[in-house]
Tab-separated table of C-alpha atoms in Angstrom:
chain	number	residue	atom	x	y	z
K	1	UNK	CA	1.116	4.159	21.555
K	2	UNK	CA	4.193	2.519	20.286
K	3	UNK	CA	6.489	3.456	17.711
K	4	UNK	CA	4.865	0.924	15.431
K	5	UNK	CA	1.334	1.971	15.577
K	6	UNK	CA	2.450	5.871	14.484
K	7	UNK	CA	2.165	7.124	10.827
K	8	UNK	CA	5.481	8.933	11.597
K	9	UNK	CA	7.659	5.715	12.459
K	10	UNK	CA	9.034	4.014	9.302
K	11	UNK	CA	9.903	0.793	10.767
K	12	UNK	CA	11.325	-2.615	9.215
K	13	UNK	CA	9.051	-5.571	9.914
K	14	UNK	CA	12.055	-7.806	10.128
K	15	UNK	CA	14.116	-6.195	13.302
K	16	UNK	CA	11.642	-3.783	14.387
K	17	UNK	CA	13.775	-0.499	14.579
K	18	UNK	CA	13.271	2.755	12.589
K	19	UNK	CA	13.121	5.983	12.053
K	20	UNK	CA	10.709	8.618	13.548
K	21	UNK	CA	10.223	11.134	11.369
K	22	UNK	CA	9.450	13.907	13.984
K	23	UNK	CA	13.062	13.099	16.166
K	24	UNK	CA	14.738	13.076	12.373
K	25	UNK	CA	13.024	16.400	11.074
K	26	UNK	CA	13.844	17.903	14.354
K	27	UNK	CA	17.764	17.112	14.324
K	28	UNK	CA	18.001	14.279	17.465
K	29	UNK	CA	20.922	12.335	17.197
K	30	UNK	CA	18.907	9.285	18.233
K	31	UNK	CA	15.941	9.392	15.835
K	32	UNK	CA	15.836	5.357	15.385
K	33	UNK	CA	13.608	3.973	17.504
K	34	UNK	CA	12.356	0.175	18.578
K	35	UNK	CA	8.544	-0.488	17.332
K	36	UNK	CA	7.693	-1.352	20.982
K	37	UNK	CA	8.958	1.741	22.270
K	38	UNK	CA	6.087	3.938	23.951
K	39	UNK	CA	5.973	7.393	21.966
K	40	UNK	CA	7.484	10.466	23.493
K	41	UNK	CA	6.025	12.768	20.611
K	42	UNK	CA	2.783	14.232	21.141
K	43	UNK	CA	1.407	12.329	18.533
K	44	UNK	CA	0.489	10.211	21.793
K	45	UNK	CA	-2.532	12.199	22.293
K	46	UNK	CA	-4.139	12.222	18.662
K	47	UNK	CA	-6.439	9.759	19.639
K	48	UNK	CA	-5.288	6.801	17.277
């Protein structure tokens, strides 16, 4: 699954970058992701 398909990602439609709320809550320094980035988090196996 790509970031922009996840309900935990809040990206801007115009530039396709936004924060991943999972990474942000965890305190990751790099929590901004690109919408086309393939999910690295557990949500990829949810069956969305």
